[in-house]
Amino acid sequence: MNISNRVAVVTGGARRVGRAIALALADAGASVFVHYNSSAGPAEDALAEIHSRGGRGAVGSVDLGDPAAAPQLIDMAADALGEVSILVNSASGFATDTITDVDLAGWQRSHDLTLASPVFLTQAFAAALGDDSQGAVLNVTDVRTSTPYLKHFSYVIAKGGLDTFTRAAAVALAPGIRVNAVALGVILPPPGEDAAYVEELAADLPLQRVGGTEPVVAAALHLIQNDFVTGEIIRLDGGGHLT
Ligand SMILES: NC(=O)c1ccc[n+]([C@@H]2O[C@H](COP(=O)([O-])OP(=O)(O)OC[C@H]3O[C@@H](n4cnc5c(N)ncnc54)[C@H](OP(=O)(O)O)[C@@H]3O)[C@@H](O)[C@H]2O)c1
């Protein structure tokens, strides 16, 4: 798939990993709809950066904590920029809970934001895509679905659902739409933590360093562009899954 002149939606595109993917898609020639929830200023900054590099884009906010509201994002982006043929599901929560203390409301919040919204966004994306158009969905998941966190219980289970959804949707939406994922390890410090926090985690990895967004962007572009890959989940974890 040639990214140039396509319209891409990146959820959580205002900051951090989502922003890096949004800017890379714009650099590759896509018109990028930068979705945000609360980060209006950073979303405008990301759009200004896209414009300063000669790109095209727009911004818009939808609370993906409500999966029933998620599909309107596809309409907003299409109204602003034209037919959407690339969807990146990067927005997520990172709830702290365990199997012992999670309650039903918290469990539901994690699953709404991290799993149900990507599912219903993808459904709306597929419904809006023309019969003759090719589409690509990229989900952003977590390498810890294989070695589950104990203290982010509802989050990691929702991400595990996203892994399964990636494979199921790849089959269900083929051949017109490919669905892939990147599974991240130690990429950036979680909100509220500093560089030392992730450097300590990274010391135990085979590659002994923090990933940063560059390897994520490289894998994201590869999965979106490569027309013979679907249902694939690429780990960006410095080899952490091996130890
Ligand atoms: N950073 C890592 O090392 C790492 C590791 C493993 C997996 N991941 C995954 O990679 C992706 C990006 O990570 P990140 O660290 O860049 O994420 P992050 O800083 O936690 O940002 C999450 C994004 O989700 C959006 N969001 C949160 N609640 C929302 C809601 N109710 N409705 C709509 N959007 C909402 C936020 O938008 P606003 O800012 O506009 O509110 C924010 O941009 C996530 O899926 C994460 O699970 C990251």
XYZ file of C-alpha atoms and ligand atoms in Angstrom:
291
model
C 0.000 0.000 0.000
C 1.280 3.386 -0.966
C 0.622 5.700 1.968
C 0.885 8.834 -0.132
C -2.405 10.727 -0.598
C -4.345 8.449 1.753
C -6.242 9.611 4.798
C -5.144 8.159 8.128
C -6.771 8.391 11.556
C -4.470 8.001 14.562
C -6.223 7.667 17.916
C -4.273 9.199 20.787
C -2.239 10.971 18.107
C -1.511 14.117 20.095
C 1.247 12.747 22.298
C 4.039 10.220 22.641
C 3.719 7.018 20.565
C 0.560 8.067 18.707
C 2.117 11.412 17.805
C 5.244 9.746 16.433
C 3.147 7.461 14.219
C 0.955 10.391 13.090
C 3.985 12.465 12.072
C 5.565 9.524 10.252
C 2.379 8.893 8.272
C 2.240 12.580 7.357
C 5.905 12.485 6.302
C 5.015 9.509 4.083
C 2.376 11.625 2.362
C -0.846 10.766 4.202
C -3.361 13.347 5.354
C -3.559 12.641 9.084
C -6.512 13.106 11.399
C -4.950 13.523 14.854
C -7.475 12.242 17.389
C -7.245 13.333 21.006
C -9.302 13.105 24.170
C -7.988 15.699 26.633
C -4.777 16.829 24.875
C -6.210 19.610 22.691
C -3.052 21.746 22.857
C -0.656 18.894 21.998
C -3.000 17.834 19.156
C -2.836 21.349 17.687
C 0.963 21.262 18.131
C 1.143 17.947 16.261
C -0.970 19.407 13.457
C 1.250 22.503 13.311
C 4.270 20.191 13.027
C 2.580 18.307 10.159
C 1.872 21.598 8.393
C 5.421 22.859 8.954
C 6.733 19.749 7.184
C 4.439 20.409 4.224
C 1.777 17.870 5.225
C -1.994 17.965 5.516
C -4.156 17.036 8.486
C -6.880 17.907 10.951
C -7.623 17.315 14.636
C -10.700 16.171 16.509
C -11.748 14.831 19.881
C -13.891 11.833 20.791
C -13.980 10.179 24.231
C -13.126 6.569 23.403
C -14.110 5.597 26.921
C -17.536 5.313 25.297
C -17.308 2.732 22.492
C -20.760 3.764 21.230
C -19.282 7.184 20.424
C -16.146 5.814 18.735
C -17.551 5.350 15.193
C -18.244 9.090 14.824
C -14.482 9.580 14.632
C -14.435 8.005 11.172
C -17.155 10.415 9.976
C -15.341 13.409 11.485
C -12.114 12.471 9.735
C -13.844 11.775 6.407
C -15.669 15.127 6.554
C -12.390 16.918 7.221
C -10.008 15.058 4.906
C -11.829 12.510 2.682
C -12.170 8.699 2.645
C -10.253 7.120 5.524
C -8.146 4.118 4.448
C -5.654 3.845 7.336
C -6.697 3.467 10.976
C -4.195 3.361 13.843
C -5.689 2.355 17.197
C -3.118 3.725 19.649
C -5.263 5.354 22.374
C -5.387 3.292 25.544
C -5.678 3.398 29.287
C -3.146 1.811 31.675
C -5.237 1.048 34.731
C -3.562 -0.196 37.893
C -5.546 -3.101 39.355
C -5.118 -6.752 40.231
C -7.259 -9.866 40.055
C -7.950 -9.331 43.766
C -9.077 -5.703 43.781
C -10.505 -5.065 40.308
C -14.194 -4.199 40.358
C -16.688 -4.533 37.565
C -16.720 -0.813 36.762
C -12.921 -0.662 36.434
C -12.834 -3.831 34.359
C -15.498 -2.353 32.079
C -13.605 0.968 31.710
C -10.436 -0.830 30.629
C -12.274 -2.984 28.149
C -14.307 -0.087 26.735
C -11.279 2.093 25.997
C -8.605 -0.442 25.167
C -10.634 -3.126 23.375
C -14.238 -2.167 22.508
C -13.421 1.234 20.985
C -10.786 -0.194 18.592
C -13.263 -2.935 17.636
C -16.132 -0.558 16.881
C -13.844 1.984 15.239
C -12.603 -0.767 12.939
C -16.179 -1.820 12.226
C -17.083 1.765 11.247
C -13.868 2.121 9.235
C -14.658 -1.050 7.270
C -18.286 -0.028 6.684
C -17.239 3.377 5.328
C -14.469 2.084 3.067
C -15.491 1.833 -0.587
C -15.796 -1.677 -2.094
C -12.873 -1.018 -4.430
C -10.654 0.606 -1.799
C -7.822 -1.036 0.108
C -7.523 -0.366 3.822
C -5.036 -0.980 6.623
C -5.631 -1.107 10.372
C -2.777 -1.028 12.871
C -3.487 -1.859 16.505
C -1.045 -0.895 19.238
C -0.863 -3.642 21.799
C 1.510 -4.686 24.584
C 4.141 -7.423 24.617
C 3.085 -8.211 28.201
C -0.051 -9.993 26.958
C 2.245 -13.057 26.748
C 3.834 -12.536 30.186
C 0.956 -10.736 31.885
C 1.413 -7.866 34.290
C -0.079 -8.647 37.683
C -0.639 -4.975 38.574
C -2.310 -3.896 35.330
C -4.708 -6.812 35.238
C -7.739 -5.397 33.388
C -5.472 -3.509 30.967
C -3.395 -6.512 29.979
C -6.444 -8.702 29.480
C -8.050 -6.032 27.277
C -4.811 -5.867 25.251
C -4.887 -9.662 24.970
C -8.349 -9.245 23.468
C -6.866 -6.727 21.049
C -4.309 -9.347 19.951
C -7.090 -11.836 19.234
C -9.156 -9.129 17.557
C -6.182 -8.365 15.276
C -6.148 -11.955 14.036
C -9.935 -12.307 13.816
C -10.407 -9.035 11.955
C -7.538 -9.872 9.589
C -9.480 -12.931 8.440
C -12.939 -11.335 8.536
C -11.977 -8.164 6.640
C -9.673 -9.736 4.027
C -8.935 -9.211 1.218
C -9.827 -5.520 1.209
C -8.517 -4.579 4.632
C -5.343 -5.797 6.336
C -5.206 -5.744 10.122
C -1.898 -5.914 11.984
C -0.437 -4.826 15.308
C 2.713 -3.661 17.020
C 3.278 -5.046 20.532
C 5.337 -2.629 22.593
C 7.696 -3.321 25.440
C 9.863 -0.715 27.173
C 9.339 2.165 24.734
C 8.704 5.304 26.829
C 8.303 5.867 30.569
C 4.640 5.493 31.548
C 2.940 8.815 32.379
C 4.183 9.962 35.786
C 7.455 8.004 35.640
C 10.866 9.307 34.630
C 13.657 8.039 32.391
C 15.361 6.228 35.283
C 12.260 4.058 35.727
C 12.451 2.617 32.216
C 16.253 2.499 32.154
C 16.114 0.152 35.131
C 13.591 -2.066 33.311
C 15.655 -1.951 30.134
C 18.808 -3.148 31.909
C 17.261 -6.636 32.083
C 16.474 -6.826 28.361
C 18.732 -8.706 25.928
C 19.239 -5.439 24.005
C 19.734 -3.504 27.279
C 18.122 -0.230 26.237
C 14.847 1.674 26.081
C 13.225 1.467 22.655
C 11.966 5.005 22.052
C 9.427 5.642 19.319
C 11.695 5.176 16.279
C 11.496 1.352 16.090
C 7.734 1.518 16.636
C 7.330 3.932 13.744
C 9.488 1.763 11.466
C 7.387 -1.343 12.211
C 4.117 0.593 11.909
C 5.026 1.893 8.460
C 6.150 -1.571 7.377
C 2.894 -3.219 8.476
C 0.758 -0.532 6.837
C 2.716 -0.622 3.570
C 3.370 -4.347 3.089
C 0.445 -5.726 1.073
C 1.144 -9.399 1.849
C 1.056 -9.130 5.626
C -2.101 -9.410 7.685
C -2.901 -10.737 11.157
C 0.729 -10.140 12.163
C 1.836 -8.786 15.534
C 5.394 -7.459 15.612
C 7.070 -7.213 19.018
C 9.161 -4.122 19.697
C 10.585 -5.163 23.043
C 14.370 -5.372 22.838
C 14.084 -9.161 23.066
C 12.266 -9.007 26.404
C 9.907 -11.851 25.477
C 12.908 -14.223 25.328
C 13.930 -13.856 28.966
N 4.796 3.707 26.154
C 5.125 2.414 26.231
O 6.272 2.070 26.570
C 4.090 1.365 25.878
C 4.327 0.035 26.247
C 3.385 -0.920 25.919
C 2.249 -0.577 25.201
N 2.054 0.724 24.861
C 0.837 1.066 24.109
O 1.171 2.000 23.089
C 0.079 2.916 22.901
C 0.583 4.326 23.066
O 1.299 4.400 24.270
P 1.657 5.782 24.965
O 2.592 5.474 26.057
O 1.997 6.782 23.939
O 0.210 6.083 25.578
P -0.217 7.190 26.625
O 0.799 8.253 26.794
O -0.722 6.467 27.820
O -1.393 7.856 25.816
C -2.564 7.218 25.654
C -3.379 8.043 24.687
O -4.684 7.528 24.813
C -5.565 8.613 24.777
N -6.717 8.360 25.645
C -6.718 8.057 26.958
N -7.994 7.994 27.413
C -8.788 8.253 26.341
C -10.191 8.343 26.154
N -11.042 8.158 27.154
N -10.651 8.622 24.919
C -9.811 8.827 23.889
N -8.462 8.759 23.993
C -7.965 8.489 25.213
C -4.840 9.822 25.326
O -5.352 10.986 24.667
P -5.290 12.441 25.338
O -3.854 12.657 25.704
O -5.778 13.346 24.261
O -6.199 12.416 26.530
C -3.388 9.526 24.993
O -2.959 10.223 23.858
C -0.983 2.522 23.921
O -1.923 1.687 23.272
C -0.211 1.751 24.961
O -1.016 0.808 25.651
C 2.939 1.706 25.202
